[in-house]
mmCIF file of C-alpha atoms and ligand atoms in Angstrom:
data_model
loop_
_atom_site.group_PDB
_atom_site.id
_atom_site.type_symbol
_atom_site.label_atom_id
_atom_site.label_comp_id
_atom_site.label_asym_id
_atom_site.label_seq_id
_atom_site.Cartn_x
_atom_site.Cartn_y
_atom_site.Cartn_z
ATOM 1 C CA MET A 482 120.703 90.481 23.288
ATOM 2 C CA ILE A 483 121.668 87.247 21.230
ATOM 3 C CA LYS A 484 123.617 88.424 18.009
ATOM 4 C CA ILE A 485 123.819 86.836 14.535
ATOM 5 C CA ALA A 486 126.904 85.939 12.305
ATOM 6 C CA MET A 487 126.757 84.897 9.010
ATOM 7 C CA VAL A 488 129.698 82.959 7.943
ATOM 8 C CA THR A 489 130.106 81.805 4.267
ATOM 9 C CA GLY A 490 132.194 78.700 3.597
ATOM 10 C CA ALA A 491 131.230 77.211 6.839
ATOM 11 C CA THR A 492 131.299 73.582 5.832
ATOM 12 C CA SER A 493 135.078 73.197 6.291
ATOM 13 C CA GLY A 494 138.195 74.680 8.017
ATOM 14 C CA ILE A 495 138.487 78.258 9.075
ATOM 15 C CA GLY A 496 134.712 78.528 8.367
ATOM 16 C CA GLU A 497 133.471 75.948 10.458
ATOM 17 C CA ALA A 498 135.747 76.853 12.964
ATOM 18 C CA CYS A 499 134.280 80.574 13.064
ATOM 19 C CA MET A 500 130.664 79.285 13.140
ATOM 20 C CA ARG A 501 131.568 76.835 16.132
ATOM 21 C CA ALA A 502 133.246 80.064 17.911
ATOM 22 C CA PHE A 503 130.513 82.297 17.145
ATOM 23 C CA LEU A 504 128.162 79.728 18.485
ATOM 24 C CA MET A 505 130.249 79.184 21.789
ATOM 25 C CA ASN A 506 130.043 83.088 22.086
ATOM 26 C CA ASN A 507 126.165 82.965 22.466
ATOM 27 C CA TYR A 508 125.620 84.107 18.779
ATOM 28 C CA ARG A 509 123.213 82.679 16.651
ATOM 29 C CA VAL A 510 124.834 81.619 13.001
ATOM 30 C CA ILE A 511 123.883 81.789 9.500
ATOM 31 C CA ALA A 512 126.163 79.102 7.892
ATOM 32 C CA THR A 513 126.507 79.106 4.330
ATOM 33 C CA GLY A 514 128.024 76.806 1.944
ATOM 34 C CA ARG A 515 127.401 74.449 -1.021
ATOM 35 C CA ASN A 516 127.742 71.012 1.077
ATOM 36 C CA GLY A 517 124.298 70.256 1.777
ATOM 37 C CA ARG A 518 125.116 67.289 3.901
ATOM 38 C CA ARG A 519 127.276 69.096 6.158
ATOM 39 C CA LEU A 520 124.609 72.009 6.400
ATOM 40 C CA GLN A 521 122.184 69.371 7.376
ATOM 41 C CA GLU A 522 124.507 67.755 10.158
ATOM 42 C CA PHE A 523 125.235 71.453 11.563
ATOM 43 C CA ARG A 524 121.091 71.768 11.721
ATOM 44 C CA GLU A 525 120.969 68.626 13.604
ATOM 45 C CA GLU A 526 123.870 69.494 15.892
ATOM 46 C CA PHE A 527 122.970 73.129 16.814
ATOM 47 C CA LYS A 528 119.158 73.027 16.319
ATOM 48 C CA GLU A 529 117.597 76.449 16.580
ATOM 49 C CA ASP A 530 120.684 78.297 17.109
ATOM 50 C CA ILE A 531 121.763 77.996 13.413
ATOM 51 C CA TYR A 532 120.167 78.616 10.134
ATOM 52 C CA THR A 533 121.553 77.443 6.815
ATOM 53 C CA LEU A 534 121.456 78.734 3.249
ATOM 54 C CA GLU A 535 122.892 76.228 0.419
ATOM 55 C CA PHE A 536 124.539 78.241 -2.589
ATOM 56 C CA ASP A 537 127.695 78.859 -4.302
ATOM 57 C CA VAL A 538 129.142 82.085 -3.704
ATOM 58 C CA ARG A 539 129.946 82.549 -7.541
ATOM 59 C CA ASP A 540 126.211 82.349 -8.231
ATOM 60 C CA ARG A 541 125.141 85.768 -7.847
ATOM 61 C CA LYS A 542 121.403 85.135 -8.452
ATOM 62 C CA ALA A 543 121.775 82.130 -6.135
ATOM 63 C CA ALA A 544 123.170 84.379 -3.294
ATOM 64 C CA GLU A 545 120.483 86.946 -3.794
ATOM 65 C CA THR A 546 117.662 84.283 -3.581
ATOM 66 C CA ALA A 547 119.378 82.694 -0.454
ATOM 67 C CA VAL A 548 119.906 85.916 1.487
ATOM 68 C CA ALA A 549 116.034 87.167 0.460
ATOM 69 C CA SER A 550 114.727 83.664 1.765
ATOM 70 C CA LEU A 551 116.099 84.503 5.346
ATOM 71 C CA PRO A 552 113.343 84.789 7.755
ATOM 72 C CA GLU A 553 112.463 88.032 9.608
ATOM 73 C CA GLU A 554 114.092 86.801 12.861
ATOM 74 C CA TRP A 555 117.631 86.038 10.996
ATOM 75 C CA ARG A 556 117.774 89.285 8.916
ATOM 76 C CA ASN A 557 119.571 91.658 11.131
ATOM 77 C CA ILE A 558 122.961 90.328 10.590
ATOM 78 C CA ASP A 559 125.537 91.679 13.172
ATOM 79 C CA VAL A 560 128.514 90.029 11.790
ATOM 80 C CA LEU A 561 129.254 89.099 8.300
ATOM 81 C CA VAL A 562 132.598 86.653 8.000
ATOM 82 C CA ASN A 563 133.541 86.599 4.339
ATOM 83 C CA ASN A 564 135.280 83.176 4.409
ATOM 84 C CA ALA A 565 134.234 81.185 1.164
ATOM 85 C CA GLY A 566 137.822 80.847 -0.946
ATOM 86 C CA LEU A 567 140.451 78.593 -2.233
ATOM 87 C CA ALA A 568 143.746 78.237 -3.784
ATOM 88 C CA LEU A 569 143.946 76.191 -6.949
ATOM 89 C CA GLY A 570 147.356 75.225 -8.248
ATOM 90 C CA LEU A 571 150.775 76.202 -7.467
ATOM 91 C CA GLU A 572 152.812 76.744 -10.916
ATOM 92 C CA PRO A 573 154.467 79.433 -12.639
ATOM 93 C CA GLU A 574 152.004 82.136 -13.708
ATOM 94 C CA TYR A 575 152.845 81.459 -17.173
ATOM 95 C CA GLU A 576 151.829 77.896 -17.082
ATOM 96 C CA GLY A 577 148.571 78.139 -14.972
ATOM 97 C CA ASP A 578 145.553 76.762 -15.587
ATOM 98 C CA TYR A 579 142.707 79.086 -16.928
ATOM 99 C CA GLN A 580 139.899 77.378 -15.287
ATOM 100 C CA ASP A 581 141.784 77.383 -12.050
ATOM 101 C CA TRP A 582 142.236 81.202 -12.388
ATOM 102 C CA ASP A 583 138.639 82.014 -13.152
ATOM 103 C CA THR A 584 137.439 79.805 -10.357
ATOM 104 C CA MET A 585 139.751 81.688 -7.605
ATOM 105 C CA ILE A 586 138.887 84.989 -9.134
ATOM 106 C CA ASP A 587 135.119 84.491 -9.265
ATOM 107 C CA THR A 588 135.105 82.862 -5.691
ATOM 108 C CA ASN A 589 137.921 84.923 -3.622
ATOM 109 C CA ILE A 590 137.072 88.365 -5.164
ATOM 110 C CA LYS A 591 133.509 88.332 -6.751
ATOM 111 C CA GLY A 592 131.833 85.947 -4.719
ATOM 112 C CA LEU A 593 133.255 88.193 -1.617
ATOM 113 C CA LEU A 594 131.878 91.128 -3.133
ATOM 114 C CA THR A 595 128.536 89.812 -3.926
ATOM 115 C CA MET A 596 128.011 88.904 -0.241
ATOM 116 C CA THR A 597 129.079 92.222 0.869
ATOM 117 C CA ARG A 598 126.991 93.897 -1.609
ATOM 118 C CA LEU A 599 124.088 91.846 -0.352
ATOM 119 C CA ILE A 600 124.625 92.375 3.471
ATOM 120 C CA VAL A 601 126.055 95.684 3.924
ATOM 121 C CA PRO A 602 123.445 98.013 2.918
ATOM 122 C CA ASP A 603 121.258 96.943 5.705
ATOM 123 C CA MET A 604 124.241 97.239 8.151
ATOM 124 C CA VAL A 605 124.710 100.725 7.003
ATOM 125 C CA LYS A 606 120.871 101.568 7.150
ATOM 126 C CA ARG A 607 120.907 99.916 10.898
ATOM 127 C CA ASN A 608 124.199 101.791 11.538
ATOM 128 C CA HIS A 609 125.284 98.761 13.202
ATOM 129 C CA GLY A 610 127.541 95.909 11.693
ATOM 130 C CA HIS A 611 130.706 94.008 11.267
ATOM 131 C CA VAL A 612 132.504 92.693 8.219
ATOM 132 C CA ILE A 613 135.362 90.145 8.813
ATOM 133 C CA ASN A 614 137.078 89.380 5.503
ATOM 134 C CA ILE A 615 139.454 86.387 5.436
ATOM 135 C CA GLY A 616 142.488 87.742 3.562
ATOM 136 C CA SER A 617 145.782 85.783 3.503
ATOM 137 C CA VAL A 618 149.639 86.526 4.430
ATOM 138 C CA ALA A 619 149.627 85.626 0.544
ATOM 139 C CA GLY A 620 147.903 89.048 -0.097
ATOM 140 C CA ASP A 621 150.866 90.978 1.472
ATOM 141 C CA ALA A 622 153.398 89.718 -0.935
ATOM 142 C CA ALA A 623 153.428 87.262 -3.716
ATOM 143 C CA TYR A 624 155.320 84.054 -3.276
ATOM 144 C CA ALA A 625 156.776 81.552 -5.726
ATOM 145 C CA ASN A 626 153.982 80.102 -7.897
ATOM 146 C CA GLY A 627 151.379 81.471 -5.906
ATOM 147 C CA ASN A 628 150.809 84.338 -8.419
ATOM 148 C CA VAL A 629 146.845 84.221 -8.977
ATOM 149 C CA TYR A 630 146.072 83.255 -5.553
ATOM 150 C CA CYS A 631 148.155 85.725 -4.000
ATOM 151 C CA ALA A 632 146.603 88.331 -6.336
ATOM 152 C CA THR A 633 142.899 87.574 -5.166
ATOM 153 C CA LYS A 634 144.121 88.137 -1.472
ATOM 154 C CA ALA A 635 145.747 91.375 -2.251
ATOM 155 C CA ALA A 636 142.420 92.296 -3.946
ATOM 156 C CA VAL A 637 140.561 91.084 -0.560
ATOM 157 C CA LYS A 638 142.976 93.529 1.210
ATOM 158 C CA ALA A 639 142.113 96.540 -1.335
ATOM 159 C CA LEU A 640 138.453 95.526 -1.122
ATOM 160 C CA THR A 641 138.535 95.472 2.690
ATOM 161 C CA ASP A 642 140.292 98.875 3.018
ATOM 162 C CA GLY A 643 137.868 100.450 0.455
ATOM 163 C CA LEU A 644 134.980 99.231 2.235
ATOM 164 C CA ARG A 645 136.406 100.574 5.585
ATOM 165 C CA ILE A 646 136.556 104.190 4.006
ATOM 166 C CA ASP A 647 133.163 103.608 2.431
ATOM 167 C CA VAL A 648 131.172 102.997 5.564
ATOM 168 C CA ALA A 649 133.460 105.178 7.905
ATOM 169 C CA HIS A 650 130.740 107.527 8.298
ATOM 170 C CA SER A 651 128.488 104.571 10.055
ATOM 171 C CA ALA A 652 129.245 102.631 12.927
ATOM 172 C CA VAL A 653 129.952 99.382 10.819
ATOM 173 C CA ARG A 654 133.283 98.024 11.440
ATOM 174 C CA VAL A 655 135.552 96.292 8.897
ATOM 175 C CA THR A 656 138.141 93.897 9.579
ATOM 176 C CA LEU A 657 140.802 92.082 7.500
ATOM 177 C CA LEU A 658 142.375 88.566 8.849
ATOM 178 C CA LYS A 659 145.393 87.465 7.402
ATOM 179 C CA PRO A 660 146.207 83.972 8.219
ATOM 180 C CA GLY A 661 149.484 82.243 7.353
ATOM 181 C CA LEU A 662 149.644 78.521 7.325
ATOM 182 C CA VAL A 663 146.372 76.777 8.514
ATOM 183 C CA GLU A 664 145.896 73.213 8.472
ATOM 184 C CA THR A 665 142.415 72.610 6.665
ATOM 185 C CA ASN A 666 141.313 71.266 3.682
ATOM 186 C CA PHE A 667 142.773 74.008 1.768
ATOM 187 C CA SER A 668 145.821 72.229 0.580
ATOM 188 C CA ASN A 669 143.777 69.066 -0.666
ATOM 189 C CA VAL A 670 141.943 71.482 -2.801
ATOM 190 C CA ARG A 671 144.939 73.506 -3.977
ATOM 191 C CA PHE A 672 146.408 70.133 -4.918
ATOM 192 C CA HIS A 673 143.305 68.921 -6.559
ATOM 193 C CA GLY A 674 142.882 65.988 -3.980
ATOM 194 C CA ASP A 675 146.826 64.994 -3.918
ATOM 195 C CA ASP A 676 146.724 64.396 -0.241
ATOM 196 C CA GLU A 677 150.389 63.525 -0.169
ATOM 197 C CA ARG A 678 151.498 67.005 -1.476
ATOM 198 C CA ALA A 679 149.017 68.635 0.834
ATOM 199 C CA ASP A 680 150.453 67.018 3.901
ATOM 200 C CA ASN A 681 153.951 68.185 3.054
ATOM 201 C CA VAL A 682 152.824 71.875 3.359
ATOM 202 C CA TYR A 683 152.702 71.326 7.102
ATOM 203 C CA LYS A 684 155.662 68.887 7.512
ATOM 204 C CA GLY A 685 158.200 70.330 10.220
ATOM 205 C CA ILE A 686 156.444 73.247 11.470
ATOM 206 C CA THR A 687 153.268 73.296 13.783
ATOM 207 C CA PRO A 688 150.666 75.086 11.610
ATOM 208 C CA LEU A 689 147.629 77.261 12.778
ATOM 209 C CA THR A 690 144.444 75.489 13.282
ATOM 210 C CA GLY A 691 141.052 76.766 12.203
ATOM 211 C CA ASP A 692 140.281 77.634 15.863
ATOM 212 C CA ASP A 693 143.193 80.032 16.031
ATOM 213 C CA ILE A 694 141.861 82.057 13.301
ATOM 214 C CA ALA A 695 138.275 81.861 14.564
ATOM 215 C CA ALA A 696 139.593 83.127 18.033
ATOM 216 C CA ALA A 697 140.710 86.228 16.242
ATOM 217 C CA ALA A 698 137.302 86.555 14.419
ATOM 218 C CA VAL A 699 135.607 86.577 17.749
ATOM 219 C CA TYR A 700 138.075 89.046 19.437
ATOM 220 C CA ALA A 701 137.474 91.422 16.730
ATOM 221 C CA ALA A 702 133.560 91.204 16.863
ATOM 222 C CA GLU A 703 133.546 91.258 20.659
ATOM 223 C CA ALA A 704 135.907 94.453 20.943
ATOM 224 C CA PRO A 705 133.897 97.443 22.189
ATOM 225 C CA GLU A 706 131.937 99.322 19.697
ATOM 226 C CA HIS A 707 134.212 102.337 19.438
ATOM 227 C CA VAL A 708 137.342 99.805 18.883
ATOM 228 C CA GLN A 709 137.792 98.807 15.082
ATOM 229 C CA ILE A 710 140.256 95.951 14.607
ATOM 230 C CA ALA A 711 141.086 96.827 11.088
ATOM 231 C CA GLU A 712 143.872 93.962 10.502
ATOM 232 C CA MET A 713 145.519 91.163 11.758
ATOM 233 C CA LEU A 714 148.491 89.115 10.472
ATOM 234 C CA ILE A 715 148.240 85.693 12.031
ATOM 235 C CA LEU A 716 151.410 83.382 11.526
ATOM 236 C CA ALA A 717 152.745 80.135 12.957
ATOM 237 C CA THR A 718 155.390 80.736 15.166
ATOM 238 C CA HIS A 719 158.196 79.540 12.676
ATOM 239 C CA GLN A 720 156.508 81.221 9.512
ATOM 240 C CA ALA A 721 158.105 84.813 8.968
ATOM 241 C CA ASN A 722 156.153 85.625 6.123
ATOM 242 C CA GLY A 723 154.544 84.088 2.851
ATOM 243 C CA SER A 724 157.819 82.767 1.813
ATOM 244 C CA ILE A 725 159.989 82.006 4.591
ATOM 245 C CA ILE A 726 159.037 79.012 6.824
ATOM 246 C CA VAL A 727 161.666 77.375 9.083
ATOM 247 C CA ARG A 728 161.023 73.666 9.208
ATOM 248 C CA ASN A 729 162.616 71.082 11.423
ATOM 249 C CA SER A 730 163.889 68.416 9.606
HETATM 250 P P1 NDP B 1446 138.985 74.642 3.317
HETATM 251 O O1 NDP B 1446 139.049 74.142 1.974
HETATM 252 O O2 NDP B 1446 138.987 73.801 4.421
HETATM 253 O O3 NDP B 1446 137.348 75.447 3.546
HETATM 254 C C1 NDP B 1446 136.848 76.454 2.493
HETATM 255 C C2 NDP B 1446 135.487 76.541 2.515
HETATM 256 O O4 NDP B 1446 135.069 77.555 1.659
HETATM 257 C C3 NDP B 1446 134.748 75.332 2.221
HETATM 258 O O5 NDP B 1446 133.707 75.488 3.023
HETATM 259 C C4 NDP B 1446 134.066 75.334 0.763
HETATM 260 O O6 NDP B 1446 133.288 74.637 0.618
HETATM 261 C C5 NDP B 1446 134.049 76.767 0.667
HETATM 262 N N1 NDP B 1446 134.012 77.205 -0.761
HETATM 263 C C6 NDP B 1446 134.760 77.471 -1.805
HETATM 264 N N2 NDP B 1446 134.440 77.738 -2.503
HETATM 265 C C7 NDP B 1446 133.032 78.043 -2.389
HETATM 266 C C8 NDP B 1446 132.037 78.648 -3.357
HETATM 267 N N3 NDP B 1446 132.310 78.972 -4.635
HETATM 268 N N4 NDP B 1446 130.777 78.866 -2.629
HETATM 269 C C9 NDP B 1446 130.661 78.467 -1.577
HETATM 270 N N5 NDP B 1446 131.536 78.238 -0.456
HETATM 271 C C10 NDP B 1446 132.814 77.899 -1.305
HETATM 272 O O7 NDP B 1446 140.181 75.839 3.412
HETATM 273 P P2 NDP B 1446 140.122 76.979 4.652
HETATM 274 O O8 NDP B 1446 139.409 77.029 5.810
HETATM 275 O O9 NDP B 1446 141.702 76.881 4.827
HETATM 276 O O10 NDP B 1446 139.903 78.208 3.815
HETATM 277 C C11 NDP B 1446 139.113 79.481 4.257
HETATM 278 C C12 NDP B 1446 139.507 80.655 3.829
HETATM 279 O O11 NDP B 1446 140.580 80.995 4.502
HETATM 280 C C13 NDP B 1446 139.878 80.888 2.012
HETATM 281 O O12 NDP B 1446 139.288 82.089 1.926
HETATM 282 C C14 NDP B 1446 141.081 80.840 2.144
HETATM 283 O O13 NDP B 1446 141.883 81.402 1.154
HETATM 284 C C15 NDP B 1446 141.575 81.430 3.539
HETATM 285 N N6 NDP B 1446 142.947 81.071 4.101
HETATM 286 C C16 NDP B 1446 143.494 79.983 4.411
HETATM 287 C C17 NDP B 1446 144.716 79.658 4.811
HETATM 288 C C18 NDP B 1446 145.324 78.472 4.908
HETATM 289 O O14 NDP B 1446 146.275 78.087 5.216
HETATM 290 N N7 NDP B 1446 144.386 77.163 5.121
HETATM 291 C C19 NDP B 1446 145.429 80.753 5.172
HETATM 292 C C20 NDP B 1446 144.968 81.928 4.853
HETATM 293 C C21 NDP B 1446 143.720 82.231 4.300
HETATM 294 P P3 NDP B 1446 133.366 73.235 -0.584
HETATM 295 O O15 NDP B 1446 133.637 72.538 0.717
HETATM 296 O O16 NDP B 1446 131.870 73.060 -0.780
HETATM 297 O O17 NDP B 1446 134.248 73.747 -1.251
HETATM 298 C C1 8X3 B 1447 146.790 80.530 2.614
HETATM 299 C C2 8X3 B 1447 147.909 80.473 3.165
HETATM 300 O O1 8X3 B 1447 150.676 80.835 2.414
HETATM 301 O O2 8X3 B 1447 149.431 78.667 1.669
HETATM 302 O O3 8X3 B 1447 146.351 81.844 2.227
HETATM 303 O O4 8X3 B 1447 149.105 81.004 0.854
HETATM 304 S S1 8X3 B 1447 149.473 80.268 2.071
#
């Protein structure tokens, strides 16, 4: 039977890689995001294998309306990949930008919660489904100047563990993927479009790619029904944790 995966923030990076990987593995995919042009391109590329929903995960009403608009044949979601998220800024906590803080908290924590609240009840009712949350090595321990972003990813870890407890009476599975350095648009966004600063993040190390993380997502989703991959920490080979990265000079 063809399965359905919903991927939030599918218009770039890890989310797009997850969308493509699930499609390659015979899933149909509901791709969500804010970038209507990218979503249109996906519709042209994947035709009836894809359904797109354009909304901002911070806008609870828009998320509700979008999910409610799904046609009958797209409603039985097997896998939810809660991926939409971002870091903004890399400054000492006492100098951080209020608006950056609000955007990270509203997207990474509250957006993920909204999607969980909208999709998981039906999974529990059907006694079937899988939630894959994209956390980060940044949630394991704070690194210098990472403060609020690290806190949001620590929250994703707590929310993932909490959800796993709350659905344990059902066959719904819950997975946390914690990537390290993945070269995507992430650092360009973090540094507000300063591409040179973004490129430096990946200097002297071979970073992970979105495909590396997507492969882990598909692995977790395709594990036998009685196997719940609870958590995976996925690092580049020369990265030891959020703070220690050995670069060749
Ligand atoms: P990208 O910037 O390449 O992709 C982020 C995606 O999230 C984009 O599609 C973006 O859409 C979407 N998004 C951001 N905010 C919202 C919003 N409010 N509503 C809907 N969609 C939104 O970065 P990554 O692929 O690297 O990031 C994906 C996830 O992976 C994030 O949760 C990030 O924290 C996590 N992560 C990334 C790591 C890395 O090193 N890259 C490592 C560990 C975790 P838009 O283009 O419209 O902004
Ligand atoms: C993104 C990875 O190490 O830049 O979550 O925070 S890191």
